[in-house]
PDB file of C-alpha atoms in Angstrom:
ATOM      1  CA  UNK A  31      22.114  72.650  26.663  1.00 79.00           C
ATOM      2  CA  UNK A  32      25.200  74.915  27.102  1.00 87.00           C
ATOM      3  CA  UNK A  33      28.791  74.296  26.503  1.00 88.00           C
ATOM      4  CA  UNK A  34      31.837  76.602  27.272  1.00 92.00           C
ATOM      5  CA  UNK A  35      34.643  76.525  24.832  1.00 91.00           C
ATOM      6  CA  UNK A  36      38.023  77.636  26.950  1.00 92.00           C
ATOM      7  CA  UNK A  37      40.690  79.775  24.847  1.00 90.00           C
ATOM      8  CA  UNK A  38      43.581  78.479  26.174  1.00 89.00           C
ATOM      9  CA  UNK A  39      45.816  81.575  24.981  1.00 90.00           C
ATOM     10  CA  UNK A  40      43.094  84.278  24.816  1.00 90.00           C
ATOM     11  CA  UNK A  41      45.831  87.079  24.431  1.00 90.00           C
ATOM     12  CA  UNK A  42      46.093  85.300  20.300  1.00 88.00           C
ATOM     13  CA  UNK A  43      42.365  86.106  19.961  1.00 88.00           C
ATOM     14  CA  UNK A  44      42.910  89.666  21.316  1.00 88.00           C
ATOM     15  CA  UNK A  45      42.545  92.305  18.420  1.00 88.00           C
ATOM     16  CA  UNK A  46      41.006  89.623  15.887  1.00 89.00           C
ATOM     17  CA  UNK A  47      37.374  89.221  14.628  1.00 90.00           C
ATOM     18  CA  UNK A  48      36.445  85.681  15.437  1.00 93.00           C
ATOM     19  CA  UNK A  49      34.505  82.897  13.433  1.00 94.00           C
ATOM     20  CA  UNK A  50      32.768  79.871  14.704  1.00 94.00           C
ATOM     21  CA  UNK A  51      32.792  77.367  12.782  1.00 94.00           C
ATOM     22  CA  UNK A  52      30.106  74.019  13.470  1.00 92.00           C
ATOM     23  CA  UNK A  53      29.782  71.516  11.001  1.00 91.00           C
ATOM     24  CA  UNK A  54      28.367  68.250  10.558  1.00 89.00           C
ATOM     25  CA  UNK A  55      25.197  69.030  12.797  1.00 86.00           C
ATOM     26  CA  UNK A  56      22.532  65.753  13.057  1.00 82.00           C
ATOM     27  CA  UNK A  57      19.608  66.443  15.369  1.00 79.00           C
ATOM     28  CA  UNK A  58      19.012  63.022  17.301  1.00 76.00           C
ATOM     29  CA  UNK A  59      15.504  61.865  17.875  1.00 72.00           C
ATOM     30  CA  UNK A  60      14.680  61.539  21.599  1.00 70.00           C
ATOM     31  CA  UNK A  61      13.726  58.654  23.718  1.00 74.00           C
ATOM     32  CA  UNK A  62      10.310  57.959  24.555  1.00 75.00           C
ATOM     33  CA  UNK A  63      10.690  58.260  27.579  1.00 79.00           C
ATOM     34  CA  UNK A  64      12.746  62.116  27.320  1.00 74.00           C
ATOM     35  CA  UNK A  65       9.239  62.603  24.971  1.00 73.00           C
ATOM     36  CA  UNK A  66       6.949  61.824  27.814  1.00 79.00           C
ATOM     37  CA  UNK A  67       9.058  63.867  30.193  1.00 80.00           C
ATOM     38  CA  UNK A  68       9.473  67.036  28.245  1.00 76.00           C
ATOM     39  CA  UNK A  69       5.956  67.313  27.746  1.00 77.00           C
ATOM     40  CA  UNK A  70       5.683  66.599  31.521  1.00 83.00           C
ATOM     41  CA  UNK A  71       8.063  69.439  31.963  1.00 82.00           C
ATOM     42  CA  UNK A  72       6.155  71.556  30.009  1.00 79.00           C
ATOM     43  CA  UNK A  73       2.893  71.009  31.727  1.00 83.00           C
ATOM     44  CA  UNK A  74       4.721  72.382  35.100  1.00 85.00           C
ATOM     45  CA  UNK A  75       5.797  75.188  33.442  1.00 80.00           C
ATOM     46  CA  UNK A  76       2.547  76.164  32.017  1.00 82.00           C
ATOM     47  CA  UNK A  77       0.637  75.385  35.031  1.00 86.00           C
ATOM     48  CA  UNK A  78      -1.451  72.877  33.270  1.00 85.00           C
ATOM     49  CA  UNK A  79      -2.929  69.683  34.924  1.00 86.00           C
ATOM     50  CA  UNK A  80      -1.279  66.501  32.983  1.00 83.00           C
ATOM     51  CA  UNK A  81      -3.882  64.167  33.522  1.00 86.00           C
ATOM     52  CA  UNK A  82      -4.022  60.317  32.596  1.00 85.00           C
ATOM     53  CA  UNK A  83      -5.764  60.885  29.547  1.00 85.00           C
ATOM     54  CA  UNK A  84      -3.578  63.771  28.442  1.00 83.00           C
ATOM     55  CA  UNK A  85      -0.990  61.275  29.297  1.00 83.00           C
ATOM     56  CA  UNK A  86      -2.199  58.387  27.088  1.00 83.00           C
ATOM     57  CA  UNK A  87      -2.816  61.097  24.374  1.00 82.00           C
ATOM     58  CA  UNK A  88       0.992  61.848  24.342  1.00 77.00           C
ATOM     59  CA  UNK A  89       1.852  58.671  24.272  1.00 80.00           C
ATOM     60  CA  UNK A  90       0.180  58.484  21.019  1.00 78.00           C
ATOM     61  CA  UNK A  91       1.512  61.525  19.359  1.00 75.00           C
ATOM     62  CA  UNK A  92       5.078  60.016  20.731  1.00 71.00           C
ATOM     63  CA  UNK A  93       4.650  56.656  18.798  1.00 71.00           C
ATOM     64  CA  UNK A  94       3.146  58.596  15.380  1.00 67.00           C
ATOM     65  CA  UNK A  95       5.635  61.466  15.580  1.00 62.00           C
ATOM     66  CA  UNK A  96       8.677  62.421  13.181  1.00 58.00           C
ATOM     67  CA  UNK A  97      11.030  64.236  15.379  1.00 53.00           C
ATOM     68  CA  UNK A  98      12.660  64.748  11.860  1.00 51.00           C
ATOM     69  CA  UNK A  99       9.911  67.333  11.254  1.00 55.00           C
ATOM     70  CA  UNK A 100      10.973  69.748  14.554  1.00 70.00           C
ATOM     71  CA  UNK A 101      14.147  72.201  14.019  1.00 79.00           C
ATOM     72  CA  UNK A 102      16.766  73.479  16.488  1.00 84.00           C
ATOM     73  CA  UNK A 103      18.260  76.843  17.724  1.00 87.00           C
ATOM     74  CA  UNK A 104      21.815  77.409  17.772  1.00 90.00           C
ATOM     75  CA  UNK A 105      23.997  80.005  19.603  1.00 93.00           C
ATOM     76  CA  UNK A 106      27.463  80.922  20.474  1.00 94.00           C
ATOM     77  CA  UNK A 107      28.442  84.387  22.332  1.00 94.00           C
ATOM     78  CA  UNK A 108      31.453  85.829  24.404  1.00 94.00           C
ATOM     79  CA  UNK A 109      31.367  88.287  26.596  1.00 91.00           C
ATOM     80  CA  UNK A 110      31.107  91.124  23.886  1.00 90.00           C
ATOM     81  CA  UNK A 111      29.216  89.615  21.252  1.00 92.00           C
ATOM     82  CA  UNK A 112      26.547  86.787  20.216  1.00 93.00           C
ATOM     83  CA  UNK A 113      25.096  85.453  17.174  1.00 94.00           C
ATOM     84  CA  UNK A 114      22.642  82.321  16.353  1.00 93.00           C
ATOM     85  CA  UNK A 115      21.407  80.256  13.944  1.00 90.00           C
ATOM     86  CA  UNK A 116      18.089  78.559  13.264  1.00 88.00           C
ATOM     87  CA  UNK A 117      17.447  75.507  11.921  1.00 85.00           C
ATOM     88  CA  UNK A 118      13.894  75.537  10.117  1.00 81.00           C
ATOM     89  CA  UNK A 119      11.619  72.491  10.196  1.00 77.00           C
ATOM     90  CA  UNK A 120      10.512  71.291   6.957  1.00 72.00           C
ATOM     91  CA  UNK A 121       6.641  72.096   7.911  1.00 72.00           C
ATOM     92  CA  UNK A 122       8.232  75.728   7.328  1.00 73.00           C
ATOM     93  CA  UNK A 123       7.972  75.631   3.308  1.00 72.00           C
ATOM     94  CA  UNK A 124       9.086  79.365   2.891  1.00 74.00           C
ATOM     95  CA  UNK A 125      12.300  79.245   4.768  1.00 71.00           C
ATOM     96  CA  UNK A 126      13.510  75.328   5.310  1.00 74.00           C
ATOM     97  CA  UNK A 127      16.653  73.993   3.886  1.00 79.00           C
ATOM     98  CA  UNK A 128      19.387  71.615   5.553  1.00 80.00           C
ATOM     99  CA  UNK A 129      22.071  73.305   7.104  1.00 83.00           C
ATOM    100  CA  UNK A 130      25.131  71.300   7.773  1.00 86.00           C
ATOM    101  CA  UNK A 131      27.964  73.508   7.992  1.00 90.00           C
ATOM    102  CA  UNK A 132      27.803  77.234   9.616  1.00 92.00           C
ATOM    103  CA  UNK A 133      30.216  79.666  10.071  1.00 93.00           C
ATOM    104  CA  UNK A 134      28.996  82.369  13.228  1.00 94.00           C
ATOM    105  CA  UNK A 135      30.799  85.847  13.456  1.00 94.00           C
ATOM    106  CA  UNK A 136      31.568  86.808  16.827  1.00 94.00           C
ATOM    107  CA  UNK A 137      32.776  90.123  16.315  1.00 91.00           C
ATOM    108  CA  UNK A 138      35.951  91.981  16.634  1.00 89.00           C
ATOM    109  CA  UNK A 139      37.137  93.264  20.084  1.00 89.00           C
ATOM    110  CA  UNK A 140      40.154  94.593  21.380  1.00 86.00           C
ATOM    111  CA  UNK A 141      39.292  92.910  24.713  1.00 90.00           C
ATOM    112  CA  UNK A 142      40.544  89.352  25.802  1.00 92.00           C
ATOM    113  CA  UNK A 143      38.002  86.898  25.403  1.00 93.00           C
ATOM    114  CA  UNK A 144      38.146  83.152  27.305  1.00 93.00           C
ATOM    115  CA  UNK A 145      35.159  81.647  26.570  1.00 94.00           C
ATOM    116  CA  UNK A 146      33.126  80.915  23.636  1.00 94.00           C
ATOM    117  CA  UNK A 147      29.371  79.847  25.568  1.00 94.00           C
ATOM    118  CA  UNK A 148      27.566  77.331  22.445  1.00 92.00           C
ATOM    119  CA  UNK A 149      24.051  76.824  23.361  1.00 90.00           C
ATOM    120  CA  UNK A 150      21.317  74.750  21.764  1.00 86.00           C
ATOM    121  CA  UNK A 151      17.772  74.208  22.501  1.00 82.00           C
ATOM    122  CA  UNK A 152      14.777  72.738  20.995  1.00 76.00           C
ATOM    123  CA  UNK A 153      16.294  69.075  20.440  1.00 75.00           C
ATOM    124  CA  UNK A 154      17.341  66.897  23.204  1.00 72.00           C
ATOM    125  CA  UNK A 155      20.616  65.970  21.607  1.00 78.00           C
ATOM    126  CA  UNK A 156      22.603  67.286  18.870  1.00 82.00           C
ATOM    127  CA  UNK A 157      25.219  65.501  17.538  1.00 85.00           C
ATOM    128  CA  UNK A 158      28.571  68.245  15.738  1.00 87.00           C
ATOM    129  CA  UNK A 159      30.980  66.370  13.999  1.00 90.00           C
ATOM    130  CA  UNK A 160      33.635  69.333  14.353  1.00 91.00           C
ATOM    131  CA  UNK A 161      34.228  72.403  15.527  1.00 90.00           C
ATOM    132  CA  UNK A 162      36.298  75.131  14.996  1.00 91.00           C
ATOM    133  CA  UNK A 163      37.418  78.723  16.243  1.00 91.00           C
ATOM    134  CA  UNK A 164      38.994  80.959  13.409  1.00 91.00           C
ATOM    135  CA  UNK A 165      40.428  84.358  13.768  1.00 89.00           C
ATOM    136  CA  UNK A 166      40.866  87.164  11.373  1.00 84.00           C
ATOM    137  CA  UNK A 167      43.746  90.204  12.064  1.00 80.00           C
ATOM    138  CA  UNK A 168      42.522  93.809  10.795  1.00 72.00           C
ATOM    139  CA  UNK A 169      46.608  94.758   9.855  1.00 70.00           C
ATOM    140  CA  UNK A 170      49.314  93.344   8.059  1.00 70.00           C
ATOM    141  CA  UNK A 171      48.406  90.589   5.680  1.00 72.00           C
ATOM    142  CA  UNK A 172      44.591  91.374   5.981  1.00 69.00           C
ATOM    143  CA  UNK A 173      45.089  94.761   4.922  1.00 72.00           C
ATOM    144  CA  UNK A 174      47.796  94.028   2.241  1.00 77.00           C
ATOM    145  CA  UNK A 175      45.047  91.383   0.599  1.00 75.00           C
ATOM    146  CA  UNK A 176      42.261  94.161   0.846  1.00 74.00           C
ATOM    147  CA  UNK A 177      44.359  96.935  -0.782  1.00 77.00           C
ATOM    148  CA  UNK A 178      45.419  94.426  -3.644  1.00 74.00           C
ATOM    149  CA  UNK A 179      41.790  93.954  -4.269  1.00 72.00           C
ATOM    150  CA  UNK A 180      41.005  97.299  -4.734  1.00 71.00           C
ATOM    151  CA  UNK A 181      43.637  97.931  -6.897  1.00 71.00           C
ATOM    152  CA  UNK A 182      41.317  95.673  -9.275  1.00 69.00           C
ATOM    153  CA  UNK A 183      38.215  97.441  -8.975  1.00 75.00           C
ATOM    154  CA  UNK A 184      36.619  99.203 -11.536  1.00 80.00           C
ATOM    155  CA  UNK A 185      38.409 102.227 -12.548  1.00 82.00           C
ATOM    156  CA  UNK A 186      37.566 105.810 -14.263  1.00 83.00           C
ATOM    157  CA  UNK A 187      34.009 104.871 -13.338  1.00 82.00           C
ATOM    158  CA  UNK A 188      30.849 106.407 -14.555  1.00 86.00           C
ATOM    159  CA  UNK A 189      26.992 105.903 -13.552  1.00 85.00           C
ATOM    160  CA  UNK A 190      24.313 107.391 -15.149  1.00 84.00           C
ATOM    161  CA  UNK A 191      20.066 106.133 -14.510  1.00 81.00           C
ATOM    162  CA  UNK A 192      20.486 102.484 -16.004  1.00 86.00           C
ATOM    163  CA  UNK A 193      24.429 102.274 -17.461  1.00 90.00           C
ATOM    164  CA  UNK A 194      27.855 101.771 -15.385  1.00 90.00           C
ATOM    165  CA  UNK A 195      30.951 102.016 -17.040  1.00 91.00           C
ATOM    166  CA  UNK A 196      34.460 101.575 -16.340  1.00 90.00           C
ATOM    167  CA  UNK A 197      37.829  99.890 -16.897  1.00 88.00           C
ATOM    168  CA  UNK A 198      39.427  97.026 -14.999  1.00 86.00           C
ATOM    169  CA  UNK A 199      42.894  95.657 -14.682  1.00 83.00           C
ATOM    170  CA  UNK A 200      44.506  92.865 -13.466  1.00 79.00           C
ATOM    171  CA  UNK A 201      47.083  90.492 -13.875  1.00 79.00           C
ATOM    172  CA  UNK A 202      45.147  87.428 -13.603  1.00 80.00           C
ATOM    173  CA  UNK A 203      41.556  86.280 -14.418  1.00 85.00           C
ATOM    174  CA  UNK A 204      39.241  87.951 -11.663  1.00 83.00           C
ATOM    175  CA  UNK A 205      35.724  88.032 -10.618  1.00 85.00           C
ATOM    176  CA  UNK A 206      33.811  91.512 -10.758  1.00 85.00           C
ATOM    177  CA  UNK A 207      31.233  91.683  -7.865  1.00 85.00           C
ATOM    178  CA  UNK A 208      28.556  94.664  -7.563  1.00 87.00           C
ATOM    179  CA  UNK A 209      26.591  95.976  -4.815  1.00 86.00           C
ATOM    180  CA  UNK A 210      23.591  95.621  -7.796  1.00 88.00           C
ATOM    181  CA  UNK A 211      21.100  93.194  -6.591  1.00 90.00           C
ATOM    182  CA  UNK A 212      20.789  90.232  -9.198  1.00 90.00           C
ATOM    183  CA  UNK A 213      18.412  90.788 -11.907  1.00 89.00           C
ATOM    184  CA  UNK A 214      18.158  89.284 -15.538  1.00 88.00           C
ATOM    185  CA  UNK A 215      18.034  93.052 -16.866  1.00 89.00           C
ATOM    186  CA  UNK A 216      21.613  93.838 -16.440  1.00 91.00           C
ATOM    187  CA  UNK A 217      23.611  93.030 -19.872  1.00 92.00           C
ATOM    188  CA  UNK A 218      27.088  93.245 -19.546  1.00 92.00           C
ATOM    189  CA  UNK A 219      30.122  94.113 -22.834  1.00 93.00           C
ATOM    190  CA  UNK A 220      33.692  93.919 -21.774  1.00 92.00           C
ATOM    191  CA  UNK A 221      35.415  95.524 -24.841  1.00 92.00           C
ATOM    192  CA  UNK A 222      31.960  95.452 -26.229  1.00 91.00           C
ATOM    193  CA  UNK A 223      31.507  91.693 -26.605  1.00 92.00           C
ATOM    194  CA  UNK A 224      28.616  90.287 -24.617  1.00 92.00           C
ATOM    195  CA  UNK A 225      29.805  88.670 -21.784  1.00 92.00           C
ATOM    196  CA  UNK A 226      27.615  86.595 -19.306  1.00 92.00           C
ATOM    197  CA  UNK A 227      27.042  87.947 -15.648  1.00 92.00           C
ATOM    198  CA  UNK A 228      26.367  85.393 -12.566  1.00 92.00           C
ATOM    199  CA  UNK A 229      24.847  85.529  -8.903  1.00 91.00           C
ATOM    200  CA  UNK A 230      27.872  86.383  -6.362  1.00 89.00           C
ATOM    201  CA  UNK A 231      27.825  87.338  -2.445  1.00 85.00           C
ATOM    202  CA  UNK A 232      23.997  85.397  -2.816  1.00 82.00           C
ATOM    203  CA  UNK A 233      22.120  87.744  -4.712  1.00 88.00           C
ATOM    204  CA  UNK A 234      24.306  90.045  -6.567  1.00 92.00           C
ATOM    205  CA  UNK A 235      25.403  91.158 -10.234  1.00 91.00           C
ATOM    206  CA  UNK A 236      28.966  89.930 -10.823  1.00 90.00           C
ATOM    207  CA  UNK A 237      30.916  88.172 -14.196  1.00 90.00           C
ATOM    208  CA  UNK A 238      34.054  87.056 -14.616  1.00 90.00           C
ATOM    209  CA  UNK A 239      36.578  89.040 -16.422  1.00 89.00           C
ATOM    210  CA  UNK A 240      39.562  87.824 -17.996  1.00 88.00           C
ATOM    211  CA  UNK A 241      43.132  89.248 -17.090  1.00 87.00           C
ATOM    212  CA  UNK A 242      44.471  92.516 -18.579  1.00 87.00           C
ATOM    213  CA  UNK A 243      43.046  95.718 -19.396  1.00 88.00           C
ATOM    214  CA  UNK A 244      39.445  95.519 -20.696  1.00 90.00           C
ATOM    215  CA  UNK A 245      36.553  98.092 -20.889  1.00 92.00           C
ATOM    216  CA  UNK A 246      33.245  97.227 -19.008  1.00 91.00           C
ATOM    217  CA  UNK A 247      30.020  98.462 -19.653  1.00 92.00           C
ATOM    218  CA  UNK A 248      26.942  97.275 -17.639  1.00 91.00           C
ATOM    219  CA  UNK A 249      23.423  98.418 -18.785  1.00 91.00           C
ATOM    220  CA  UNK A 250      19.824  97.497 -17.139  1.00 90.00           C
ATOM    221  CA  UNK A 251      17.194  96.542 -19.942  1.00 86.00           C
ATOM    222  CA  UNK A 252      13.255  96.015 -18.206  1.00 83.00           C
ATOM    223  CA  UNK A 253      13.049  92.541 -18.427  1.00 75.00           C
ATOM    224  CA  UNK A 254      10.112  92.209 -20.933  1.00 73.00           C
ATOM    225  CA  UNK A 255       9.470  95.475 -21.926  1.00 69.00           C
ATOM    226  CA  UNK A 256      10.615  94.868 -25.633  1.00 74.00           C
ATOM    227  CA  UNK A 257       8.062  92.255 -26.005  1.00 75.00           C
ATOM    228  CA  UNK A 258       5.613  93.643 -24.213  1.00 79.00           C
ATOM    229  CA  UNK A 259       5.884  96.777 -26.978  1.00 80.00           C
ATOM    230  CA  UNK A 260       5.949  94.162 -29.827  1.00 84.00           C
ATOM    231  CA  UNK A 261       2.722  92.789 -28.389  1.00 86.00           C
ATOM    232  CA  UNK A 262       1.102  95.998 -27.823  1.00 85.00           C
ATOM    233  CA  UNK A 263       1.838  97.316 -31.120  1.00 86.00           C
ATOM    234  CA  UNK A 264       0.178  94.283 -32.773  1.00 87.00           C
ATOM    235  CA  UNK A 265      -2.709  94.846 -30.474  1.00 86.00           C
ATOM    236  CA  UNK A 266      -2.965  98.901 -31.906  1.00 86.00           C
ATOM    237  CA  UNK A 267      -2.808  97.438 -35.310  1.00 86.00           C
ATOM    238  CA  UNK A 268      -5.788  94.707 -34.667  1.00 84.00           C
ATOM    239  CA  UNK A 269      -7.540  97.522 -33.366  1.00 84.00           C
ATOM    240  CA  UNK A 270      -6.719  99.912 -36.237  1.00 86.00           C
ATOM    241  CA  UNK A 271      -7.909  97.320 -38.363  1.00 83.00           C
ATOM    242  CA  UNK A 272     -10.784  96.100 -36.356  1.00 82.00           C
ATOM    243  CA  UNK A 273     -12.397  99.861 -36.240  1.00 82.00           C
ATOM    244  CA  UNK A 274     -11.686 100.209 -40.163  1.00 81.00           C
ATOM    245  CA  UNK A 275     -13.585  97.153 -41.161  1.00 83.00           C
ATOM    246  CA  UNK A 276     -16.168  98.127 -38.879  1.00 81.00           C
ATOM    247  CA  UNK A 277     -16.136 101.627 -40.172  1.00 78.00           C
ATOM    248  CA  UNK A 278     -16.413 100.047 -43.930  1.00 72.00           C
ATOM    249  CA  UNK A 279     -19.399  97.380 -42.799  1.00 75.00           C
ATOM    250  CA  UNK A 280     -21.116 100.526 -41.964  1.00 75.00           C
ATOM    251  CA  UNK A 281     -20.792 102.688 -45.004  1.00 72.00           C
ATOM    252  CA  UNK A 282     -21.625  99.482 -47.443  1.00 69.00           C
ATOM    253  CA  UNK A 283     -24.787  99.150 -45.169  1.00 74.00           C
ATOM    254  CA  UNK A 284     -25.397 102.844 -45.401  1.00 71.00           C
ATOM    255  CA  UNK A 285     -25.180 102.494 -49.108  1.00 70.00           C
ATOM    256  CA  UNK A 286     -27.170  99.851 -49.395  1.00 67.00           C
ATOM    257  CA  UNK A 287     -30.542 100.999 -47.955  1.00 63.00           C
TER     258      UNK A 287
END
């Protein structure tokens, strides 16, 4: 199924990088009747005879079938640039989870663009309870918002094989976000207090600092690796101790004979 979405100004969206929004997406189970057809369809398409018992055998699978249990394919493009999203049935146990709400980037173009194009396939029907076209300028309040935020980054900065430092500053309570995938390793002091660090952009290290001037220190630890030297130690000593008392077994036999 394909729908065209008209910009009714398409000079506004000129210059911008554009979001589609979807949300509120219910898949709606088909007829019997679409069932029977589509598999009808299908059996054109692959050259395949559908014969009466094939027949009676889909009729079968129709009445005994979840349509719950199949996913969809969404897709919106213009003329410059396309993206998609899938929508995993839950017989896929590695990637499934219910999507409700996406958000689609369509790119940036200095082109004018007049239609959005929003396909779907896989389902017969698909019910969106709203929809919406968003737009994003690369100059004047855009740019004034990204220079602010790097104004709060983290300043006289210094890396060495498993330790970042640096200062930050800002006038209110921030968020500090790394490009350090998310590990329980990574400790982080601000002004040498521990301070807890949290998941942010999905699967990144990032904390929340407080507002003001404050000194940061981030340092990677092996997960582990102190215990795993506490246990191995113990296991040199039971061994140190295991080869003495042998060693002493032998020497009272030795004496003994």
């Amino acid at each position: 199924m394909t729908y065209d979405l008209i910009l009714d100004h398409p000079e506004k969206w000129q210059n911008k990088e554009l979001y589609l929004e979807v949300s509120g997406m219910t898949m709606v189970k088909p007829t019997l009747n679409q069932f029977l057809q589509n598999n009808a369809a299908n059996a054109v398409f692959a050259n395949r005879p559908n014969t009466t018992l094939a027949k009676i055998q889909q009729f079968r699978q129709a009445l005994h079938t979840d349509w719950q249990l199949n996913g969809y394919y969404l897709s919106a493009s213009t003329a410059y640039r396309s993206n998609n999203f899938s929508q995993q049935s839950p017989t896929n146990l590695s990637n499934y989870s219910i999507r409700k709400r996406v958000i689609l980037n369509l790119g940036y173009s200095s082109h004018l663009r007049r239609i959005v194009t929003v396909r779907f396939s896989q389902v017969p029907e698909l019910k969106i309870h709203h929809v919406k076209l968003m737009a994003v300028g690369f100059k004047g309040r855009y740019q004034r918002q990204i220079k602010a935020i790097q104004k709060h980054g983290l300043k006289q900065q210094k890396v060495t094989n498993n330790t970042i430092t640096g200062r930050t500053q800002a006038q209110t309570a921030s968020v500090l976000t790394t490009s350090i995938p998310y590990s329980t390793g990574w400790h982080l002091t601000v002004d040498d207090k521990p301070t807890k660090t949290q998941v942010v952009n999905t699967g990144f290290v990032g904390a929340k600092i407080p507002a003001g001037q404050h000194k940061v220190k981030l340092q990677y630890h092996t997960p582990g690796l102190r215990l795993g030297a506490i246990i191995s130690l113990i296991g040199l000593l039971l061994l140190l101790v295991s080869i003495l008392w042998q060693s002493h077994a032998w020497l009272h036999n030795q004496s003994n004979q």
